[in-house]
C-alpha cells in the first residue's frame, strides 16, 4: 500500500512539473499572442501600420530561424505532402510562349500552375484576434515590404472572398504554397514573430518554394547528408522543373527563401555549404532576385523605388527607365472610360497614379480620375470593420486610409470633387488625385 501511494505521489509531482513548464512557455508567448482568447477573425488596423513604421532595422538583427525547421512539416514549414507535390507535375507553364525565357535556363523555384496564383496580385487575408499589438505591427511591417517592392496587395477579406489566407498562432511556422482554395492557414506561432520569417511564410503563400529545392541546386550548394538529423533527409529533396519555375533568375544565395547553413542539423554541424564563400539563410530583407521573381511571377507593372523607375524585364536585374511626368497624361474623353483591373482603387491609394501614370491610364483611368465624364462613385465601405474604425476616431487620425477603405462610415462620399474641378486640375498639370478631397464642414 505504501508503495502504491509513493507511485501516486510521483505521478502527481510529474503532472505539476509539466503544467509549470507549459505555463512558463505560455508566459513567454504572451508578448506575441494569447491562445486563451476565443479565436475569431480580425484585420490589421491603421495603428498597426503606424507602429510598424517605428520598428527599426535593429529589431531584426538578432533574428533566429530555428522555428522554420519543424520535423512535422514538409521541408520544415510547408503545409503540403509529397502527394501534393506530385499532383503539381501535371501543370501549365506560367508563360504562354516558349521563348519568353532563355531556352537554356533550367532553373526553378516558383509554382508553374496558373490556378495557384492569386488573381490580380490581390491576396485577401484575415488574422486571429489572439495576436498582441506588437505581433500585429510586425505582421504589418512584413506586408508593407511587399507593398513597397511588388504589386502584391494584402487586403482584408470581404464576404465575397472565398479564397483567403488566415494568419493564426498555431504550433510553429508554416504555410501552404500558392493559392490552394478556400481558407488556408499561415501559422505564425512560437518563434515566428520576426519580420523576415513572416515575409518568408507569406512568400510561400504567394507561390514560392525554398531556393535550395531548385533543380540546379547541386551546382551551387553541397548537402552534407551525414550531418542531417536521422529521418530528415527528405527535407532536402530537389523538385523537377515540371513543378517549379525559376522565372529566368540565377541561383540566389541571398534569398529570404533559402535554408540556413545548419537546417535540420543533427550534430550542430552545417548541412548546407555554398560552393562559393557566401552567407546563406538571411531573414532580414528581400534579396534583389526575390523582388524580381515576385514581380515576374505576377506580371507586375513598372515600379517606382525611391526616385528611380524600375521595370520587370526578362533579366533579373532591375533596370532604370525614363521618368514619366503628368504633363504627358491627358483625360480620356469617352463614355467607356473604366478600370480594367479589379485592384485599381488599391493601386491608386498606393501612389501608382503618379508613379506609373501611363500604365495606370491604360488599366485604371477611372481610379486615377482621368475620365472626362467622371461621376460620383457609389458610397461603400471596403472593410467589414469600418464602423468600428470610425467610432475609434480613425476618420480623423487616419484620413487617407479611411478615404480609401471606409468612405461610407466616415461620410466622405459627399466630398468628391466636381467633374469640372478635376478636369481643370489635371489639364493644368497638377498632381493626379488619388484620394478624395474633403470640404470643410462650414461649406457643407
Tab-separated table of C-alpha atoms in Angstrom:
chain	number	residue	atom	x	y	z
A	1	UNK	CA	0.000	0.000	0.000
A	2	UNK	CA	2.800	2.393	0.857
A	3	UNK	CA	4.483	1.640	-2.439
A	4	UNK	CA	1.311	2.476	-4.356
A	5	UNK	CA	0.957	5.774	-2.524
A	6	UNK	CA	4.547	6.650	-3.343
A	7	UNK	CA	3.952	5.978	-7.040
A	8	UNK	CA	0.826	8.089	-6.972
A	9	UNK	CA	2.777	10.920	-5.403
A	10	UNK	CA	5.407	10.721	-8.128
A	11	UNK	CA	2.754	10.834	-10.828
A	12	UNK	CA	1.140	13.906	-9.306
A	13	UNK	CA	4.526	15.599	-8.994
A	14	UNK	CA	5.362	14.965	-12.650
A	15	UNK	CA	1.991	16.333	-13.703
A	16	UNK	CA	2.531	19.542	-11.737
A	17	UNK	CA	6.018	19.908	-13.179
A	18	UNK	CA	4.646	19.599	-16.719
A	19	UNK	CA	1.970	22.212	-16.127
A	20	UNK	CA	4.552	24.580	-14.657
A	21	UNK	CA	6.810	24.285	-17.712
A	22	UNK	CA	3.870	24.827	-20.061
A	23	UNK	CA	2.868	27.935	-18.122
A	24	UNK	CA	6.365	29.392	-18.428
A	25	UNK	CA	6.243	28.906	-22.209
A	26	UNK	CA	2.798	30.476	-22.382
A	27	UNK	CA	4.003	33.484	-20.388
A	28	UNK	CA	6.862	33.937	-22.854
A	29	UNK	CA	4.412	33.774	-25.770
A	30	UNK	CA	2.051	36.353	-24.239
A	31	UNK	CA	4.227	39.077	-25.725
A	32	UNK	CA	3.162	37.759	-29.119
A	33	UNK	CA	-0.240	36.067	-28.728
A	34	UNK	CA	-2.708	34.711	-26.177
A	35	UNK	CA	-4.212	31.352	-27.122
A	36	UNK	CA	-6.555	31.545	-24.120
A	37	UNK	CA	-8.725	34.019	-26.025
A	38	UNK	CA	-11.549	32.630	-28.138
A	39	UNK	CA	-10.240	32.700	-31.697
A	40	UNK	CA	-12.042	34.952	-34.176
A	41	UNK	CA	-11.134	36.721	-37.401
A	42	UNK	CA	-9.639	40.205	-37.242
A	43	UNK	CA	-7.761	42.579	-39.542
A	44	UNK	CA	-4.813	44.927	-39.274
A	45	UNK	CA	-5.655	48.491	-38.292
A	46	UNK	CA	-4.060	51.782	-39.379
A	47	UNK	CA	-2.421	51.946	-35.957
A	48	UNK	CA	-0.656	48.628	-36.670
A	49	UNK	CA	0.982	50.054	-39.785
A	50	UNK	CA	1.876	53.203	-37.848
A	51	UNK	CA	3.614	51.071	-35.201
A	52	UNK	CA	5.300	49.059	-37.955
A	53	UNK	CA	6.881	52.206	-39.352
A	54	UNK	CA	8.504	52.837	-35.969
A	55	UNK	CA	10.239	49.441	-35.906
A	56	UNK	CA	13.860	49.989	-36.923
A	57	UNK	CA	16.329	47.691	-38.637
A	58	UNK	CA	17.876	46.863	-35.266
A	59	UNK	CA	14.702	44.972	-34.369
A	60	UNK	CA	15.671	42.225	-36.814
A	61	UNK	CA	19.436	41.933	-36.410
A	62	UNK	CA	19.200	39.043	-33.921
A	63	UNK	CA	16.674	37.036	-35.920
A	64	UNK	CA	16.734	33.268	-35.400
A	65	UNK	CA	15.013	30.956	-37.857
A	66	UNK	CA	15.012	27.736	-35.790
A	67	UNK	CA	11.203	27.760	-35.836
A	68	UNK	CA	11.225	27.206	-39.615
A	69	UNK	CA	12.636	23.700	-39.303
A	70	UNK	CA	9.805	21.555	-37.962
A	71	UNK	CA	10.139	17.805	-38.422
A	72	UNK	CA	6.365	17.573	-38.776
A	73	UNK	CA	6.079	19.766	-41.888
A	74	UNK	CA	7.281	19.276	-45.443
A	75	UNK	CA	10.690	20.975	-45.699
A	76	UNK	CA	10.118	22.317	-42.206
A	77	UNK	CA	7.454	24.947	-42.851
A	78	UNK	CA	5.272	23.988	-45.827
A	79	UNK	CA	1.807	22.596	-45.146
A	80	UNK	CA	1.813	20.174	-48.079
A	81	UNK	CA	2.567	16.499	-48.609
A	82	UNK	CA	4.676	14.642	-51.130
A	83	UNK	CA	1.402	13.650	-52.780
A	84	UNK	CA	0.540	17.326	-53.219
A	85	UNK	CA	3.921	17.857	-54.851
A	86	UNK	CA	3.326	15.026	-57.297
A	87	UNK	CA	-0.041	16.494	-58.296
A	88	UNK	CA	1.728	19.677	-59.351
A	89	UNK	CA	3.626	17.903	-62.133
A	90	UNK	CA	0.621	18.000	-64.469
A	91	UNK	CA	0.507	21.776	-64.790
A	92	UNK	CA	0.536	24.533	-67.350
A	93	UNK	CA	3.517	26.869	-67.725
A	94	UNK	CA	3.170	30.335	-66.289
A	95	UNK	CA	4.109	31.875	-69.626
A	96	UNK	CA	2.296	31.403	-72.908
A	97	UNK	CA	5.320	31.468	-75.190
A	98	UNK	CA	8.191	29.025	-75.096
A	99	UNK	CA	10.708	31.732	-75.887
A	100	UNK	CA	9.654	34.074	-73.091
A	101	UNK	CA	12.564	32.753	-71.004
A	102	UNK	CA	16.035	31.754	-72.219
A	103	UNK	CA	15.894	28.251	-73.658
A	104	UNK	CA	18.967	27.065	-71.746
A	105	UNK	CA	17.642	28.147	-68.349
A	106	UNK	CA	16.502	25.144	-66.327
A	107	UNK	CA	16.318	26.970	-63.002
A	108	UNK	CA	13.228	26.723	-60.832
A	109	UNK	CA	11.619	27.652	-57.512
A	110	UNK	CA	8.168	29.195	-58.176
A	111	UNK	CA	4.890	27.390	-58.834
A	112	UNK	CA	4.162	26.755	-62.510
A	113	UNK	CA	0.444	26.182	-62.105
A	114	UNK	CA	-1.642	29.209	-63.088
A	115	UNK	CA	-4.542	28.408	-60.794
A	116	UNK	CA	-2.203	28.645	-57.797
A	117	UNK	CA	-1.612	32.349	-58.435
A	118	UNK	CA	-3.775	34.954	-56.725
A	119	UNK	CA	-5.876	36.879	-59.284
A	120	UNK	CA	-4.789	40.455	-59.916
A	121	UNK	CA	-1.993	40.113	-57.323
A	122	UNK	CA	-4.649	40.579	-54.642
A	123	UNK	CA	-4.394	38.322	-51.591
A	124	UNK	CA	-7.301	38.568	-49.138
A	125	UNK	CA	-6.391	37.828	-45.547
A	126	UNK	CA	-7.825	37.583	-42.069
A	127	UNK	CA	-5.913	37.029	-38.865
A	128	UNK	CA	-6.551	35.706	-35.391
A	129	UNK	CA	-7.548	38.171	-32.701
A	130	UNK	CA	-5.158	36.306	-30.381
A	131	UNK	CA	-2.144	38.292	-31.606
A	132	UNK	CA	-0.749	41.104	-29.463
A	133	UNK	CA	-0.384	44.661	-30.717
A	134	UNK	CA	3.364	44.075	-31.112
A	135	UNK	CA	2.829	40.997	-33.285
A	136	UNK	CA	0.276	42.852	-35.383
A	137	UNK	CA	2.806	45.606	-36.032
A	138	UNK	CA	5.465	43.074	-37.101
A	139	UNK	CA	2.997	41.361	-39.449
A	140	UNK	CA	2.095	44.780	-40.854
A	141	UNK	CA	5.801	45.534	-41.373
A	142	UNK	CA	6.230	42.290	-43.323
A	143	UNK	CA	3.213	43.015	-45.521
A	144	UNK	CA	4.482	46.531	-46.125
A	145	UNK	CA	7.673	45.083	-47.642
A	146	UNK	CA	5.521	43.510	-50.357
A	147	UNK	CA	3.694	46.789	-50.905
A	148	UNK	CA	6.982	48.684	-51.236
A	149	UNK	CA	8.680	46.295	-53.666
A	150	UNK	CA	5.968	44.374	-55.558
A	151	UNK	CA	2.410	44.666	-56.818
A	152	UNK	CA	1.181	42.100	-54.269
A	153	UNK	CA	-1.603	43.587	-52.136
A	154	UNK	CA	-2.702	42.083	-48.832
A	155	UNK	CA	-6.307	43.179	-48.396
A	156	UNK	CA	-8.778	42.453	-45.582
A	157	UNK	CA	-11.027	39.600	-46.566
A	158	UNK	CA	-14.560	40.577	-47.574
A	159	UNK	CA	-17.644	38.363	-47.593
A	160	UNK	CA	-17.149	37.861	-51.342
A	161	UNK	CA	-13.655	36.399	-50.889
A	162	UNK	CA	-13.927	32.610	-50.787
A	163	UNK	CA	-10.166	32.145	-51.189
A	164	UNK	CA	-8.073	33.803	-48.489
A	165	UNK	CA	-5.245	33.211	-46.034
A	166	UNK	CA	-5.867	33.018	-42.306
A	167	UNK	CA	-2.918	34.008	-40.115
A	168	UNK	CA	-3.022	32.303	-36.731
A	169	UNK	CA	-0.642	31.266	-33.908
A	170	UNK	CA	-0.647	27.510	-34.463
A	171	UNK	CA	2.339	25.385	-33.440
A	172	UNK	CA	5.362	26.666	-35.335
A	173	UNK	CA	5.707	28.486	-38.649
A	174	UNK	CA	4.185	27.079	-41.827
A	175	UNK	CA	2.211	27.959	-44.934
A	176	UNK	CA	0.679	26.357	-47.980
A	177	UNK	CA	2.272	27.155	-51.347
A	178	UNK	CA	0.310	29.477	-53.619
A	179	UNK	CA	-3.491	29.691	-53.657
A	180	UNK	CA	-4.960	26.339	-52.671
A	181	UNK	CA	-8.633	27.304	-52.486
A	182	UNK	CA	-10.853	28.337	-49.602
A	183	UNK	CA	-9.449	29.268	-46.222
A	184	UNK	CA	-5.753	28.386	-45.993
A	185	UNK	CA	-3.680	28.723	-42.851
A	186	UNK	CA	-0.451	30.631	-42.416
A	187	UNK	CA	0.818	29.749	-38.961
A	188	UNK	CA	2.945	32.245	-37.045
A	189	UNK	CA	3.387	30.617	-33.657
A	190	UNK	CA	6.229	30.439	-31.152
A	191	UNK	CA	9.461	31.846	-32.586
A	192	UNK	CA	7.782	33.111	-35.755
A	193	UNK	CA	7.065	36.765	-34.936
A	194	UNK	CA	10.072	38.136	-36.805
A	195	UNK	CA	9.648	40.241	-39.926
A	196	UNK	CA	11.925	38.088	-42.079
A	197	UNK	CA	10.231	34.841	-41.058
A	198	UNK	CA	6.807	36.331	-41.749
A	199	UNK	CA	7.992	37.553	-45.169
A	200	UNK	CA	9.296	34.016	-45.786
A	201	UNK	CA	5.967	32.363	-44.915
A	202	UNK	CA	3.957	34.890	-46.908
A	203	UNK	CA	6.224	34.253	-49.895
A	204	UNK	CA	5.212	30.596	-49.705
A	205	UNK	CA	1.584	31.735	-49.859
A	206	UNK	CA	2.429	33.961	-52.838
A	207	UNK	CA	3.661	30.853	-54.659
A	208	UNK	CA	7.321	30.129	-53.910
A	209	UNK	CA	9.188	27.041	-52.729
A	210	UNK	CA	12.564	27.074	-50.992
A	211	UNK	CA	15.516	28.250	-53.050
A	212	UNK	CA	17.673	25.205	-52.280
A	213	UNK	CA	14.934	22.952	-53.751
A	214	UNK	CA	15.714	24.154	-57.271
A	215	UNK	CA	16.612	21.599	-59.904
A	216	UNK	CA	20.097	23.102	-60.272
A	217	UNK	CA	20.767	23.189	-56.515
A	218	UNK	CA	23.755	20.827	-56.607
A	219	UNK	CA	25.626	23.211	-58.901
A	220	UNK	CA	25.686	25.777	-56.111
A	221	UNK	CA	25.257	24.009	-52.759
A	222	UNK	CA	26.785	20.893	-51.238
A	223	UNK	CA	24.443	18.904	-48.994
A	224	UNK	CA	26.289	17.226	-46.112
A	225	UNK	CA	23.903	14.306	-45.679
A	226	UNK	CA	25.875	12.835	-42.776
A	227	UNK	CA	25.078	15.882	-40.604
A	228	UNK	CA	21.304	15.798	-41.146
A	229	UNK	CA	19.033	14.574	-38.353
A	230	UNK	CA	18.057	10.912	-38.819
A	231	UNK	CA	14.892	10.670	-40.888
A	232	UNK	CA	15.086	14.271	-42.097
A	233	UNK	CA	16.945	13.619	-45.362
A	234	UNK	CA	13.675	14.013	-47.262
A	235	UNK	CA	13.603	17.692	-46.295
A	236	UNK	CA	16.461	18.302	-48.750
A	237	UNK	CA	14.863	16.948	-51.932
A	238	UNK	CA	15.033	18.792	-55.251
A	239	UNK	CA	11.989	19.415	-57.456
A	240	UNK	CA	11.513	18.563	-61.092
A	241	UNK	CA	11.194	21.504	-63.463
A	242	UNK	CA	7.582	20.455	-64.120
A	243	UNK	CA	6.698	21.625	-60.615
A	244	UNK	CA	8.610	24.857	-60.095
A	245	UNK	CA	9.927	27.667	-62.253
A	246	UNK	CA	12.898	29.972	-61.655
A	247	UNK	CA	11.452	32.769	-63.796
A	248	UNK	CA	14.812	33.056	-65.528
A	249	UNK	CA	16.739	34.038	-62.408
A	250	UNK	CA	20.154	32.860	-61.256
A	251	UNK	CA	20.593	30.814	-58.086
A	252	UNK	CA	20.073	33.178	-55.173
A	253	UNK	CA	22.203	32.549	-52.076
A	254	UNK	CA	20.792	35.738	-50.537
A	255	UNK	CA	17.139	34.754	-50.968
A	256	UNK	CA	14.895	35.032	-47.947
A	257	UNK	CA	13.601	31.614	-49.086
A	258	UNK	CA	16.950	29.821	-48.702
A	259	UNK	CA	17.613	27.349	-45.869
A	260	UNK	CA	20.195	28.368	-43.304
A	261	UNK	CA	23.553	26.514	-43.160
A	262	UNK	CA	22.543	24.292	-40.202
A	263	UNK	CA	18.968	23.471	-41.179
A	264	UNK	CA	17.900	20.127	-39.650
A	265	UNK	CA	21.397	19.527	-38.287
A	266	UNK	CA	21.661	16.529	-36.003
A	267	UNK	CA	25.088	17.334	-34.599
A	268	UNK	CA	25.373	21.116	-34.770
A	269	UNK	CA	27.483	20.961	-37.918
A	270	UNK	CA	26.499	22.531	-41.263
A	271	UNK	CA	24.094	20.646	-43.516
A	272	UNK	CA	24.411	23.049	-46.451
A	273	UNK	CA	27.694	24.518	-47.688
A	274	UNK	CA	27.787	27.024	-50.584
A	275	UNK	CA	30.328	26.254	-53.300
A	276	UNK	CA	31.498	29.854	-53.081
A	277	UNK	CA	32.315	31.750	-49.852
A	278	UNK	CA	28.968	33.423	-49.186
A	279	UNK	CA	26.365	33.535	-46.407
A	280	UNK	CA	23.004	31.780	-46.783
A	281	UNK	CA	19.728	31.813	-44.879
A	282	UNK	CA	19.314	35.536	-44.130
A	283	UNK	CA	15.927	36.587	-42.691
A	284	UNK	CA	16.288	40.360	-42.788
A	285	UNK	CA	15.053	41.505	-46.200
A	286	UNK	CA	14.067	40.529	-49.712
A	287	UNK	CA	17.011	39.913	-51.989
A	288	UNK	CA	17.095	41.714	-55.329
A	289	UNK	CA	16.167	38.443	-57.021
A	290	UNK	CA	13.303	37.780	-54.588
A	291	UNK	CA	11.771	41.072	-55.685
A	292	UNK	CA	12.437	40.337	-59.334
A	293	UNK	CA	10.842	36.895	-59.173
A	294	UNK	CA	7.689	38.009	-57.353
A	295	UNK	CA	7.170	40.798	-59.863
A	296	UNK	CA	7.879	38.451	-62.763
A	297	UNK	CA	5.563	35.719	-61.482
A	298	UNK	CA	2.652	38.140	-61.152
A	299	UNK	CA	3.469	40.196	-64.234
A	300	UNK	CA	3.723	43.337	-62.127
A	301	UNK	CA	3.801	46.673	-63.962
A	302	UNK	CA	6.629	49.190	-63.711
A	303	UNK	CA	7.501	50.110	-60.149
A	304	UNK	CA	8.875	53.255	-58.573
A	305	UNK	CA	11.603	52.759	-55.955
A	306	UNK	CA	12.879	55.982	-54.469
A	307	UNK	CA	13.308	58.493	-57.299
A	308	UNK	CA	14.002	55.874	-59.957
A	309	UNK	CA	11.557	53.917	-62.055
A	310	UNK	CA	12.167	50.198	-62.238
A	311	UNK	CA	10.909	47.640	-64.686
A	312	UNK	CA	10.345	43.922	-64.596
A	313	UNK	CA	12.293	42.614	-67.569
A	314	UNK	CA	13.415	39.221	-68.807
A	315	UNK	CA	16.660	39.806	-66.901
A	316	UNK	CA	16.862	39.532	-63.109
A	317	UNK	CA	18.402	42.992	-62.998
A	318	UNK	CA	16.199	45.974	-62.175
A	319	UNK	CA	16.596	48.490	-64.983
A	320	UNK	CA	16.064	52.228	-64.723
A	321	UNK	CA	13.821	53.646	-67.425
A	322	UNK	CA	12.837	57.128	-68.486
A	323	UNK	CA	10.968	59.037	-65.828
A	324	UNK	CA	7.401	59.921	-66.760
A	325	UNK	CA	5.608	63.082	-65.766
A	326	UNK	CA	1.963	64.023	-65.574
A	327	UNK	CA	2.488	66.533	-68.374
A	328	UNK	CA	2.024	63.810	-70.973
A	329	UNK	CA	-1.091	62.327	-69.352
A	330	UNK	CA	-4.409	63.646	-70.673
A	331	UNK	CA	-8.042	62.996	-69.838
A	332	UNK	CA	-9.764	60.140	-71.640
A	333	UNK	CA	-12.780	61.616	-73.388
A	334	UNK	CA	-15.010	58.590	-73.817
A	335	UNK	CA	-18.186	57.130	-72.399
A	336	UNK	CA	-16.453	53.784	-71.843
A	337	UNK	CA	-13.729	55.063	-69.528
A	338	UNK	CA	-13.411	52.305	-66.938
A	339	UNK	CA	-10.915	50.275	-64.955
A	340	UNK	CA	-9.602	47.059	-66.494
A	341	UNK	CA	-8.137	45.626	-63.265
A	342	UNK	CA	-10.118	44.875	-60.114
A	343	UNK	CA	-7.427	46.297	-57.814
A	344	UNK	CA	-7.239	49.757	-59.373
A	345	UNK	CA	-8.518	51.588	-56.306
A	346	UNK	CA	-5.853	49.918	-54.169
A	347	UNK	CA	-3.117	50.803	-56.672
A	348	UNK	CA	-4.308	54.405	-56.727
A	349	UNK	CA	-4.158	54.641	-52.935
A	350	UNK	CA	-0.549	53.413	-53.016
A	351	UNK	CA	0.546	56.159	-55.407
A	352	UNK	CA	0.541	54.378	-58.750
A	353	UNK	CA	-1.368	57.191	-60.499
A	354	UNK	CA	1.610	59.496	-60.060
A	355	UNK	CA	4.337	56.850	-60.096
A	356	UNK	CA	3.172	54.919	-63.176
A	357	UNK	CA	0.807	57.320	-64.970
A	358	UNK	CA	0.893	55.798	-68.465
A	359	UNK	CA	0.309	52.277	-67.220
A	360	UNK	CA	-2.481	53.459	-64.907
A	361	UNK	CA	-4.086	55.486	-67.688
A	362	UNK	CA	-4.458	52.278	-69.675
A	363	UNK	CA	-5.546	49.939	-66.873
A	364	UNK	CA	-7.058	52.199	-64.188
A	365	UNK	CA	-8.179	55.556	-65.673
A	366	UNK	CA	-11.284	55.714	-63.519
A	367	UNK	CA	-9.406	55.287	-60.231
A	368	UNK	CA	-6.904	57.968	-61.286
A	369	UNK	CA	-9.720	60.413	-62.103
A	370	UNK	CA	-8.707	60.510	-65.772
A	371	UNK	CA	-12.218	60.187	-67.182
A	372	UNK	CA	-13.727	63.353	-68.620
A	373	UNK	CA	-17.201	62.174	-67.654
A	374	UNK	CA	-16.165	61.387	-64.077
A	375	UNK	CA	-19.122	60.659	-61.821
A	376	UNK	CA	-19.510	60.190	-58.098
A	377	UNK	CA	-18.604	56.647	-57.100
A	378	UNK	CA	-21.042	54.520	-55.065
A	379	UNK	CA	-20.641	55.273	-51.395
A	380	UNK	CA	-19.458	51.941	-49.979
A	381	UNK	CA	-17.045	50.643	-47.359
A	382	UNK	CA	-14.241	48.314	-48.437
A	383	UNK	CA	-13.629	46.754	-44.995
A	384	UNK	CA	-16.064	44.964	-42.656
A	385	UNK	CA	-14.751	46.842	-39.604
A	386	UNK	CA	-15.184	50.388	-40.949
A	387	UNK	CA	-17.879	51.343	-38.446
A	388	UNK	CA	-15.642	50.339	-35.540
A	389	UNK	CA	-12.708	52.267	-37.014
A	390	UNK	CA	-14.940	55.317	-37.391
A	391	UNK	CA	-16.073	55.061	-33.759
A	392	UNK	CA	-12.429	54.964	-32.675
A	393	UNK	CA	-11.665	58.234	-34.440
A	394	UNK	CA	-9.735	56.952	-37.459
A	395	UNK	CA	-11.704	59.147	-39.888
A	396	UNK	CA	-9.603	61.983	-38.496
A	397	UNK	CA	-6.337	60.383	-37.399
A	398	UNK	CA	-6.055	58.065	-40.449
A	399	UNK	CA	-7.722	60.292	-43.015
A	400	UNK	CA	-6.126	58.972	-46.216
A	401	UNK	CA	-6.534	55.332	-45.200
A	402	UNK	CA	-10.209	55.850	-44.308
A	403	UNK	CA	-10.884	57.741	-47.533
A	404	UNK	CA	-9.717	54.689	-49.434
A	405	UNK	CA	-11.432	51.943	-47.468
A	406	UNK	CA	-14.222	53.417	-45.299
A	407	UNK	CA	-15.767	56.343	-47.193
A	408	UNK	CA	-19.330	55.476	-46.228
A	409	UNK	CA	-18.754	55.194	-42.495
A	410	UNK	CA	-16.765	58.444	-42.460
A	411	UNK	CA	-19.318	60.242	-44.650
A	412	UNK	CA	-16.594	61.141	-47.159
A	413	UNK	CA	-18.611	60.312	-50.265
A	414	UNK	CA	-20.283	63.715	-50.300
A	415	UNK	CA	-16.913	65.400	-50.729
A	416	UNK	CA	-15.898	64.075	-54.156
A	417	UNK	CA	-14.651	66.908	-56.385
A	418	UNK	CA	-16.942	68.032	-59.160
A	419	UNK	CA	-16.078	66.808	-62.642
A	420	UNK	CA	-15.069	70.175	-63.961
A	421	UNK	CA	-12.768	70.830	-60.994
A	422	UNK	CA	-10.942	67.547	-61.577
A	423	UNK	CA	-10.610	68.309	-65.271
A	424	UNK	CA	-9.200	71.748	-64.503
A	425	UNK	CA	-6.621	70.374	-62.082
A	426	UNK	CA	-5.436	67.700	-64.498
A	427	UNK	CA	-5.317	69.993	-67.510
A	428	UNK	CA	-3.027	72.362	-65.593
A	429	UNK	CA	-0.575	69.512	-64.927
A	430	UNK	CA	-1.390	69.303	-61.231
A	431	UNK	CA	-0.684	66.089	-59.371
A	432	UNK	CA	-3.171	63.350	-60.145
A	433	UNK	CA	-5.626	62.990	-57.300
A	434	UNK	CA	-5.563	59.520	-55.794
A	435	UNK	CA	-7.791	60.155	-52.784
A	436	UNK	CA	-10.998	62.126	-52.421
A	437	UNK	CA	-10.673	65.680	-51.136
A	438	UNK	CA	-12.936	66.713	-48.291
A	439	UNK	CA	-14.524	70.094	-47.906
A	440	UNK	CA	-14.757	71.861	-44.598
A	441	UNK	CA	-17.882	71.353	-42.533
A	442	UNK	CA	-18.712	75.023	-42.896
A	443	UNK	CA	-19.082	74.627	-46.659
A	444	UNK	CA	-21.413	71.620	-46.475
